[in-house]
Structure formats: structure tokens, C-alpha cells
Coordinates of C-alpha atoms in Angstrom, one line a residue:
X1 CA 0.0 0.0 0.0
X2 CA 2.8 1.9 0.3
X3 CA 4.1 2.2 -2.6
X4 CA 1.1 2.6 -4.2
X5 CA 0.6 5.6 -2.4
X6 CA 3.9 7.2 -3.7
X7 CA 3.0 5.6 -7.1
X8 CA -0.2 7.5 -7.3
X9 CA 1.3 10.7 -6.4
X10 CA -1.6 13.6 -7.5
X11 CA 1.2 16.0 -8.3
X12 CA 3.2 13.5 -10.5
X13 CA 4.0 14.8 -14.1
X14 CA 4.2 11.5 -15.2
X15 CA 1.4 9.0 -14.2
X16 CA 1.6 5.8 -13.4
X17 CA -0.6 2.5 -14.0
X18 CA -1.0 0.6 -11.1
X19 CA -2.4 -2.6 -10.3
X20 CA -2.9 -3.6 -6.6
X21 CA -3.6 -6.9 -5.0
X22 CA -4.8 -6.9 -1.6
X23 CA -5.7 -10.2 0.2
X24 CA -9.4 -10.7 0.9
X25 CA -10.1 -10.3 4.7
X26 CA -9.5 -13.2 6.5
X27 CA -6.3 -15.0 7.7
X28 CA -4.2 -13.5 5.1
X29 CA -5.0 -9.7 5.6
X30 CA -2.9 -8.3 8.6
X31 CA -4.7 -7.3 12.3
X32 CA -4.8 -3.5 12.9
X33 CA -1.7 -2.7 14.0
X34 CA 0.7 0.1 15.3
X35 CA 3.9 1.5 13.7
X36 CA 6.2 4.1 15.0
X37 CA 9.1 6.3 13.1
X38 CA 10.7 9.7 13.9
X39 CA 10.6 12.4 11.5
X40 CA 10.4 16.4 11.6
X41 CA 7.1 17.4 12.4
X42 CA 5.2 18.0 9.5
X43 CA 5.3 15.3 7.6
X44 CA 2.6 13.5 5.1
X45 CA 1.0 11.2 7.8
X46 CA 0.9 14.1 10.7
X47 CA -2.9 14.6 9.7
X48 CA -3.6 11.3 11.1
X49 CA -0.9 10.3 13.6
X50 CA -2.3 8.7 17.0
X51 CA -0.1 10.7 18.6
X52 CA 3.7 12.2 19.0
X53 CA 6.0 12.8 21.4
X54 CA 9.3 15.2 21.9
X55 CA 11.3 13.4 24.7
X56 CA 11.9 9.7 24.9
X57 CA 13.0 8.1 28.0
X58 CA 15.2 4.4 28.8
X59 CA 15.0 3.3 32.1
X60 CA 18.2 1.2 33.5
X61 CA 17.2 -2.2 35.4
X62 CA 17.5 -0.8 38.6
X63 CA 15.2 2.3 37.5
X64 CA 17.5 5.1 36.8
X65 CA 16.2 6.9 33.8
X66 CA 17.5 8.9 31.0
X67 CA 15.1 11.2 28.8
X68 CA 16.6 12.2 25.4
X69 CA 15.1 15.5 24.2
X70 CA 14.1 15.5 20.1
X71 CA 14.4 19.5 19.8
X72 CA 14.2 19.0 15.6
X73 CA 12.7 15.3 15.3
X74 CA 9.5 13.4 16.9
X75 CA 9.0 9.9 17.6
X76 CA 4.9 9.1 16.3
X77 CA 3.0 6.7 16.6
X78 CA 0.4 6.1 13.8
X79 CA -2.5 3.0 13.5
X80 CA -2.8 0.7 10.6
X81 CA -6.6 1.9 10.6
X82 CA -5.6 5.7 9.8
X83 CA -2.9 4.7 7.8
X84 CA -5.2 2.9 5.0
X85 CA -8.1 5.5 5.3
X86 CA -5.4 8.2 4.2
X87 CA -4.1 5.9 1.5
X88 CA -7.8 5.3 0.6
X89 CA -8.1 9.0 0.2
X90 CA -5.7 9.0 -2.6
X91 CA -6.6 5.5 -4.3
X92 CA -10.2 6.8 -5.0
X93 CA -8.9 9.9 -6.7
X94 CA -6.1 8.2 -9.2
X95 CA -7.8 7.3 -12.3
X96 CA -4.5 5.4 -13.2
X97 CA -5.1 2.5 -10.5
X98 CA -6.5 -0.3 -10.6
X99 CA -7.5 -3.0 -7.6
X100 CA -8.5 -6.3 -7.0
X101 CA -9.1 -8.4 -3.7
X102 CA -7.8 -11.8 -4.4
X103 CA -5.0 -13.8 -3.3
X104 CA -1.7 -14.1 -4.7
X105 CA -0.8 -18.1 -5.0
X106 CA 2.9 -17.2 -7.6
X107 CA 4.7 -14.8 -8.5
X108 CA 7.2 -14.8 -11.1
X109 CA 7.9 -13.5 -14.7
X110 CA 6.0 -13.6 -17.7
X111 CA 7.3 -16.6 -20.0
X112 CA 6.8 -14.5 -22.7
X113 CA 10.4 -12.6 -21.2
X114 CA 8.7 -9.2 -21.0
X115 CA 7.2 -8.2 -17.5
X116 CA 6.1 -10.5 -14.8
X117 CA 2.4 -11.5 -13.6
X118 CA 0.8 -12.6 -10.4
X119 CA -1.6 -15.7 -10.4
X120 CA -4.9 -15.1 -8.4
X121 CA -7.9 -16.1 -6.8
X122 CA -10.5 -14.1 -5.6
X123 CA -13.2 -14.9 -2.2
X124 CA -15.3 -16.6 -4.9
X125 CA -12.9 -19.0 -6.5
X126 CA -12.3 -17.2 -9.8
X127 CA -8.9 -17.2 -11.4
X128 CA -7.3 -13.9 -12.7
X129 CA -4.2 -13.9 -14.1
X130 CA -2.8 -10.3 -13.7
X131 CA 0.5 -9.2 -16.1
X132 CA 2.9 -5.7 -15.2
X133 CA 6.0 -4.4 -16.5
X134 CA 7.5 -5.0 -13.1
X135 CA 5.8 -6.7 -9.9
X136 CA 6.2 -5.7 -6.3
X137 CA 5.9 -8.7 -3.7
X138 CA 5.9 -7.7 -0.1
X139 CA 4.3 -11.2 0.9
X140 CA 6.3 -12.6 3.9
X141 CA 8.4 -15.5 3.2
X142 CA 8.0 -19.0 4.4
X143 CA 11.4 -19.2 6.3
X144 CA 14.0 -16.6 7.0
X145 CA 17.5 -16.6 4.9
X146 CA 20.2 -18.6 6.3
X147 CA 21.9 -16.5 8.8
X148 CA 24.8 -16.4 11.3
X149 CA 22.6 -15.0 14.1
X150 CA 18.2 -14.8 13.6
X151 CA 16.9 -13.6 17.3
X152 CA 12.9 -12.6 16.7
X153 CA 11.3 -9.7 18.7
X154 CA 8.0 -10.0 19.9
X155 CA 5.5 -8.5 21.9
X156 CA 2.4 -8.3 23.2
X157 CA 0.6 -4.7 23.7
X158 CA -2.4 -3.7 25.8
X159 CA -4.0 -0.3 25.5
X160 CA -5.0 0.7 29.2
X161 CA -6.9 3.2 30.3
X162 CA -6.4 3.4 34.2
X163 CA -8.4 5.4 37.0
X164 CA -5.8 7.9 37.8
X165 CA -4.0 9.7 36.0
X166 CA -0.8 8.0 35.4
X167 CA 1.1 9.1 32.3
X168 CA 3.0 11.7 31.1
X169 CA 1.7 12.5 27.5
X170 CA 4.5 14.3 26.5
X171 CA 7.3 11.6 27.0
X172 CA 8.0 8.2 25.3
X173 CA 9.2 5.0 27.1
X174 CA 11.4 3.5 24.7
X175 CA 12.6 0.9 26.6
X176 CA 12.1 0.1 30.6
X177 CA 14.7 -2.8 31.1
X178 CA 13.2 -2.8 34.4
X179 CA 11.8 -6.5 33.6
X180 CA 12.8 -10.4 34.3
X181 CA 16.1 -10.5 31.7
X182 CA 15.5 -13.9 29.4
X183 CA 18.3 -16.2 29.5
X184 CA 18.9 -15.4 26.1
X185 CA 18.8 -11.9 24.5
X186 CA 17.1 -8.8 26.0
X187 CA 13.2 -7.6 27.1
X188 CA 11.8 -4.3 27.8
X189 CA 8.8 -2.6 28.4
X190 CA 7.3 0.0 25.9
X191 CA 4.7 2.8 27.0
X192 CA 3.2 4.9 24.1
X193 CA 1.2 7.3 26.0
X194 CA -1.7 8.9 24.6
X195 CA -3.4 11.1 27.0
X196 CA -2.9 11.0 30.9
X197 CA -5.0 8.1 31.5
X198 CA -4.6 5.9 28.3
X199 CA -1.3 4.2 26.7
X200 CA 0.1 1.4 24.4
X201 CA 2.1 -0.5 27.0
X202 CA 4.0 -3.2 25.3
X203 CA 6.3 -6.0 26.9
X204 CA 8.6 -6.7 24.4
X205 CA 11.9 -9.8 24.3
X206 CA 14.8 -10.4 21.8
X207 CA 15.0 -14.4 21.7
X208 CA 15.4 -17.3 19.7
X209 CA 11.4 -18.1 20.2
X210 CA 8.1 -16.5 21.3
X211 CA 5.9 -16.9 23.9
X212 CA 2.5 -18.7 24.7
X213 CA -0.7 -16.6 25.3
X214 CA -0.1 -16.6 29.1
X215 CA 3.7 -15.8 29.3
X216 CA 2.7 -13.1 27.4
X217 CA -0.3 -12.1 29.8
X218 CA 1.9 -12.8 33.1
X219 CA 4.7 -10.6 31.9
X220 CA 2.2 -7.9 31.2
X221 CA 0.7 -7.9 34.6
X222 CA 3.9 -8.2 36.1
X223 CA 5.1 -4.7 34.2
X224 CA 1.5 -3.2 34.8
X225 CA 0.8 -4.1 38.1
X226 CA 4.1 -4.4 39.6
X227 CA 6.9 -2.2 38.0
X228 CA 4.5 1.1 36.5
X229 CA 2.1 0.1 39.5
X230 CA -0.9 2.0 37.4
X231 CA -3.5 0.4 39.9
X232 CA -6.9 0.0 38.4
X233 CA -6.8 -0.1 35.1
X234 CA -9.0 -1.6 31.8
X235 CA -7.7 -3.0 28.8
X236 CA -9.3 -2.0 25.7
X237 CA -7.2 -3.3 22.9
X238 CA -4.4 -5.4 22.2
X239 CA -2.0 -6.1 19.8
X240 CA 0.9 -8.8 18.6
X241 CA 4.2 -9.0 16.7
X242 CA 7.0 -11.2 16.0
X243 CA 9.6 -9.1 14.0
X244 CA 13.0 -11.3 12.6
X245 CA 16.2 -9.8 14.0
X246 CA 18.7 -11.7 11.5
X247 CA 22.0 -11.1 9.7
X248 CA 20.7 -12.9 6.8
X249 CA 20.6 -11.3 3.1
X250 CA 17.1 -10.8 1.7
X251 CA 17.4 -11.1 -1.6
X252 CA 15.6 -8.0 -3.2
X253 CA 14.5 -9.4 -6.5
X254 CA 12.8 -12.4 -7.7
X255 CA 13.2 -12.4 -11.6
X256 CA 13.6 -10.5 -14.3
X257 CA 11.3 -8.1 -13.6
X258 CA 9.9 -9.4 -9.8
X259 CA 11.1 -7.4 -6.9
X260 CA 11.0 -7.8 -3.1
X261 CA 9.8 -4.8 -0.9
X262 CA 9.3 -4.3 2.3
X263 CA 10.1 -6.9 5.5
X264 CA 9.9 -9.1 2.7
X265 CA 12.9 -7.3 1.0
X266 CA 14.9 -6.5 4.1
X267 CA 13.3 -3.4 4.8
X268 CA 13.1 -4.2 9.0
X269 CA 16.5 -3.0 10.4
X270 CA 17.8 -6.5 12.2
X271 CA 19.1 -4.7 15.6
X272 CA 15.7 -2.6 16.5
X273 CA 12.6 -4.0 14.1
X274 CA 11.7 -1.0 13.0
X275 CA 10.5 -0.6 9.6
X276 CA 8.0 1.8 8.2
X277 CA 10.1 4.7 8.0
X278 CA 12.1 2.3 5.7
X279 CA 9.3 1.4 3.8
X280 CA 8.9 4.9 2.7
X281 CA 12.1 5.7 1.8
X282 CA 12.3 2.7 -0.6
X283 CA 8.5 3.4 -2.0
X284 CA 9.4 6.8 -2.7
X285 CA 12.8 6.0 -4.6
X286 CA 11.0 3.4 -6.4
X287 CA 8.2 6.2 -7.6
X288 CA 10.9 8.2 -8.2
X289 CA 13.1 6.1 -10.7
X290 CA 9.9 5.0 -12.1
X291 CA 8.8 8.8 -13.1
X292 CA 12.5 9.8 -14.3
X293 CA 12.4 6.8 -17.1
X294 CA 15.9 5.8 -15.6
X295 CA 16.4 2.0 -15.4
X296 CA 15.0 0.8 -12.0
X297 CA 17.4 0.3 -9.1
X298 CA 15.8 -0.8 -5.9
X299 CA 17.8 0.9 -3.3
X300 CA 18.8 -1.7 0.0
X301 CA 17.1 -0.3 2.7
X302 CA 20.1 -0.1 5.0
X303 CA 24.1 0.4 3.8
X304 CA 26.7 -2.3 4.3
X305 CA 28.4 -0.3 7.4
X306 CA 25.2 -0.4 9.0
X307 CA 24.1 -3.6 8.2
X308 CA 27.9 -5.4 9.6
X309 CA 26.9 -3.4 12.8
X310 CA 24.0 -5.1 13.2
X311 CA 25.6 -8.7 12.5
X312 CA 28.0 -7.6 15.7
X313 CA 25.4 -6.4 17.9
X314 CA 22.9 -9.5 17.4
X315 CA 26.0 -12.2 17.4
X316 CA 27.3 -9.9 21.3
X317 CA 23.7 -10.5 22.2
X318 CA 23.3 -14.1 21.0
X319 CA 26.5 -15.0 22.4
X320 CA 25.6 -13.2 25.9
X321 CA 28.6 -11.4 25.4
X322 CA 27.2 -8.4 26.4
X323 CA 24.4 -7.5 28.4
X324 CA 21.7 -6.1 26.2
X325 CA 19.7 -3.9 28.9
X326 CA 23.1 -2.2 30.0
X327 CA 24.7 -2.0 26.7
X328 CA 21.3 0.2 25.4
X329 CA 20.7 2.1 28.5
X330 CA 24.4 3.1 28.3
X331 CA 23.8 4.6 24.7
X332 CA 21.4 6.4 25.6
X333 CA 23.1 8.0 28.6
X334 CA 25.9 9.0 26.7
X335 CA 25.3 9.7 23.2
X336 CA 22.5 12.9 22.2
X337 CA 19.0 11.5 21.6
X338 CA 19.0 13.0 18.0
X339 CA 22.3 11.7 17.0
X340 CA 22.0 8.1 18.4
X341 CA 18.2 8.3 16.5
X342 CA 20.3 8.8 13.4
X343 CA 22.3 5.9 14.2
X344 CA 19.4 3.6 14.8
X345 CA 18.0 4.8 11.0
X346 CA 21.3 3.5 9.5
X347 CA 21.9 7.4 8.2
X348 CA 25.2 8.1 10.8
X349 CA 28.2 9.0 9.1
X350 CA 31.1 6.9 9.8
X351 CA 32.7 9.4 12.6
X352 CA 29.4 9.8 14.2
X353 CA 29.4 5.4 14.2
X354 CA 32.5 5.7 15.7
X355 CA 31.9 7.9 18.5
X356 CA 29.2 5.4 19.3
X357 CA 31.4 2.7 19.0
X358 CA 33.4 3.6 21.9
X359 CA 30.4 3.9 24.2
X360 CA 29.8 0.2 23.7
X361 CA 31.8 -2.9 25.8
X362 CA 35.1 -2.1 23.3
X363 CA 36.6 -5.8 23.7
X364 CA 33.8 -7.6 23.4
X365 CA 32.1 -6.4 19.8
X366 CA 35.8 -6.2 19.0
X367 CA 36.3 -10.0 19.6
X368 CA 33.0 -10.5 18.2
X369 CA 33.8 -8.4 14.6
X370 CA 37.0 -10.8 14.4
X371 CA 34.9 -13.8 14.9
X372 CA 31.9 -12.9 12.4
X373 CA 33.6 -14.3 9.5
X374 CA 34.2 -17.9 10.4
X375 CA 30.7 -17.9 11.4
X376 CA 28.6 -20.0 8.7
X377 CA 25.5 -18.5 7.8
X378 CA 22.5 -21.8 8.3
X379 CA 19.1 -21.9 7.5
X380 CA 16.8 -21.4 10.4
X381 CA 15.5 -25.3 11.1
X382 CA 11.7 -23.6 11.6
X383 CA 9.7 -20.5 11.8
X384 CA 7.7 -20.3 14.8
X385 CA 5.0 -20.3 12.3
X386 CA 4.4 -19.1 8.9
X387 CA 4.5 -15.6 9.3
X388 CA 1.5 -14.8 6.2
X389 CA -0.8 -17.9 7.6
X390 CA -2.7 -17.7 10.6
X391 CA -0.9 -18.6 13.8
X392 CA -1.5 -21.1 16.2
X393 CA -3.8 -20.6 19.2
X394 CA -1.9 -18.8 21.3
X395 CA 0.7 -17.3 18.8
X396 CA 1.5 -13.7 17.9
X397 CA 0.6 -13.2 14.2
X398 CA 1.3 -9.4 13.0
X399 CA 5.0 -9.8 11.3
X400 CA 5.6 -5.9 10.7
X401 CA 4.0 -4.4 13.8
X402 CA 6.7 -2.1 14.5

């Protein structure tokens, strides 16, 4: 939807024919779901955010806390819901596009060596066989690339409203590391607040697997209950997410003329899971090239500097190396919100990555870069389940929630 949107551009000199194939709603068609970003203010989804917020605060394990001011960026939150009813707004009014609910069972080129095409079948059973210059496929994969490290985050979020007023509506918890540590990897709690009594609070691990419905539930009303101590509270809403954190290579195209985009493509940055803003910078690129006539170039989401960085950082956490809660709350103490933001968007120049580099445990990401390449890359043995099929009971089941 995406890059539809920057496809269909109103403004655009040059237009665009479009075709987009959304799943039917069922199983296949993602939950509502939240996604956050940082950004000037003023940008194209302001209209609709949920909400926004200057400051963002980490809290240490033993509750110290450090609040980054964001004097020329914000960190917003928008909804899945708002998202597609702005998009909406634009498909209706681009004469150029056309849509279709069905669901894509292959994608590949045209045997006829010009285009691709996307075999379909709609709610009712009829097969459409639809044929583009160039197709886009953001459909999850089955299993993840073979990699020397693949952690997955995942979550669980309630959105509380509680009887008091509890929350500070103009500051972000990041990450509270004040939470049982896993025996592997790192978890966190995440509170999005939206007015004094309501928030999106989120407990959140980096681990090799997920949890069931109630280790979910328990850590919640541990974090609730017993760290925030919010006191009487109701949930209204909940969401779920399992994000891959891997050093794998997603291989951006698919043919000739079939290209991967989005988590799909390696759009989710593998040492935080974020991946909207992403997502946008590669749509609009893609319009771009598209408009100019120039020979189409899909740009990797992330460069190679950042992307080795990540390798280290998820092989120091994997290894238990280094101690994931006091190796982020120590960025953040040190380095300017702002700058280490940039870092985090893979858009740091190398002195700034540097600098950085010195706040972290020195000796051990040093003995871990040296290490990296003996390391062979293997194939996971099994997703935890197919991320585009429904889950089992008890399984998260929104991929890109972040």
C-alpha cells in the first residue's frame, strides 16, 4: 500500500498505471496494527498520527532513567486503521489504478520474457491472471535466509486506560529494562502514552522463540501491576508482533522483472525491528526512478556499514557477550538522543558510528567483529510459524507491527 501511495502521487507529471492486489479479509490480511518512526514534524501522515512525542525516556534495570530530548525530530505513533483511510483517500482519486481483492498463490515472470504476472484467486474461487512491467511482492516469506545470528522480537501490547492519571503524554518509554532478563537476548517494556489516562504498554523480548498466550499475559501484569504500579486499570485493545532480528541477506529481487519490498525485501533493520520509516524511503525512490524513465534500481534499505553493525550487535547478544539492557541504557546516557536516532535509521556518518562505538563494551564487539567471519551462515530449522498464515492458538501473528 505503500508504494502505491507514492506511485499515485496527484502531483506526479508523469502517471503511473498501477495494479494492486490486496488479500481478501481473512487470515491473510494483517490485524490493525501500530507503527512508529521519527521524522520532523510536519510530515505527510501528521494529519492522522495517533499521537507524537518530543522526549523519549530508557529506564536502566535498577530504575535510573534517562530522557533524550528530540528538539528537531519526533517519535509518532500512527494505526494501521488511519494509515489505510489516508491511503484510501488518494486510491479513490487516481484514475490510473487499478485493484482487486484476491490472493496471490505465484509470483514470477511472464514466460513471454517481458514483464512479470501474479496468479490469483479471488473470495469466490475465480482465477485472474494479472501481467505488469514490473511486480512488487511484499508477501512474507515462508522461512527466513540462512543466517549467522536470527533472534525474533516479539511482543504483546495492551492499550489501558487506568483510573488515575498516570502518564505523562509528552514523553516516550522507549525501553524500561526494568523486567525479568530472558536467558537469552534482552526484554523491555514500551509505553506509548496517549493522553494522561490511556497508553500502548507493550512487553517486548529479543529471543530465539516467542511466547505462549499466558507468558505473554503474566509478563504484562507483572510490568502493569508491579513495576508502572498503574493500579486499576482496563484494557481496551491489544496487539501482537514477531519481528525477525537476523544477519541474513534478503534477496531484493525475484526475476527479471519481480522485486522484493518491504520486511519481505529487508526493509526491518535487524538490531531494532523497526520498519515503516524504511518502507517509505524505498517506496518513494521506487516512484521516483519509475517517473524519471531511468532503469530501476531498488535501493537496499540499509548500507553495508550499517548492516555489519547489526551482525555484531545481534552475534554480542546471542553469544551473551554483552548484556543487552546495560549496553542500550548506556547509549542512551551518553550519546544525544538526536544523534543516536540517526544511528538507529542507519543514516550516521562513519565518525558519528565511531563515536558510538566507543560507548559500547570495546573488547567484546571487537572479539565479536573478528569472529563474524568464520561464522557460517544456516538456514533457520523452523519458523515459529508461517509468518503470512494464521498462527496457532496462542501465537502472535502481526509480522511488521513495528
Amino acid at each position: 500500500m505503500s508504494l502505491a501511495y507514492h506511485l499515485c502521487a496527484p502531483d506526479s507529471d508523469v502517471p503511473l498505471s498501477v495494479a494492486l492486489v490486496d488479500a481478501p479479509p481473512g487470515p491473510l490480511r494483517a490485524p490493525p496494527r501500530t507503527w512508529c518512526f521519527w521524522e520532523p514534524p510536519g510530515g505527510p501522515y501528521d494529519p492522522v498520527l495517533a499521537a507524537s512525542w518530543p522526549r523519549l525516556r530508557v529506564r536502566a534495570a535498577d530504575g535510573a532513567s534517562t530522557v533524550a530530548q528530540l528538539p528537531r525530530l519526533r517519535y509518532k505513533m500512527l494505526r494501521s486503521d488511519a494509515f489505510e483511510a489516508l491511503v484510501e483517500q488518494r486510491f479513490s482519486r487516481a484514475p490510473d489504478l487499478c485493484r482487486m481483492e484476491a490472493t496471490a498463490s505465484a509470483v514470477r515472470d511472464d514466460p513471454s520474457g517481458v514483464g512479470g504476472e501474479v496468479l490469483t484467486r479471488t473470495a469466490c474461487g475465480e482465477r485472474i491472471l494479472v501481467r505488469g512491467r514490473l511486480v512488487f511482492d511484499s508477501r512474507p516469506s515462508h522461512r527466513l535466509p540462512p543466517a549467522r545470528t536470527t533472534l525474533l522480537q516479539h511482543f504483546t501490547g495492551w492499550f489501558v486506560r487506568t483510573e488515575r492519571p498516570v502518564f505523562d503524554p509528552g514523553t516516550a518509554d522507549l525501553m524500561d529494562f526494568r523486567t525479568p532478563q530472558p536467558a537469552r537476548g534482552l526484554s523491555f517494556g514500551y509505553v506509548l502514552p496517549l493522553d494522561p489516562h490511556t497508553a500502548l504498554v507493550e512487553y517486548t523480548e529479543f529471543s530465539p522463540a516467542p511466547l505462549d498466550t499466558d507468558g505473554y499475559r503474566r509478563a504484562l501484569r507483572h510490568y502493569t501491576h508491579d513495576v508502572l504500579r498503574l493500579g486499576p486499570l482496563q484494557v481496551t485493545a491489544q496487539e501482537h508482533g514477531v519481528i525477525p532480528m537476523t544477519d541474513g541477506r534478503f534477496p531484493h529481487k525475484a526475476g527479471r522483472s519481480v522485486y522484493r519490498i518491504g520486511t519481505a525485501g529487508g526493509a526491518t533493520r535487524p538490531s531494532t525491528g523497526y520498519t515503516f520509516a524504511a518502507v517509505q524511503r524505498q517506496s518513494r525512490a521506487v516512484a521516483d526512478q519509475l517517473r524519471s524513465g531511468r532503469p530501476l534500481r531498488v535501493p537496499a534499505p540499509y548500507g553495508r556499514r550499517a548492516r555489519l553493525m547489526d551482525a555484531v550487535l545481534l552475534r554480542a547478544l546471542d553469544s551473551g557477550r554483552v548484556d543487552g539492557a546495560d549496553f542500550f541504557h548506556r547509549l542512551f546516557r551518553h550519546i544525544p538522543g538526536e544523534r543516536l536516532l540517526s544511528f538507529m535509521d542507519g543514516r550516521s556518518q562513519l565518525h558519528e558510528d565511531l563515536l558510538i562505538g566507543l560507548r559500547t563494551p570495546v573488547v567484546p564487539m571487537l572479539r565479536t567483529v573478528f569472529e563474524l567471519p568464520f561464522r557460517t551462515r544456516r538456514e533457520r530449522p523452523a519458523a515459529p510459524f508461517p509468518p503470512h498464515r494464521p498462527p496457532p492458538k496462542g501465537a502472535p501473528h502481526d509480522p511488521v507491527a513495528r
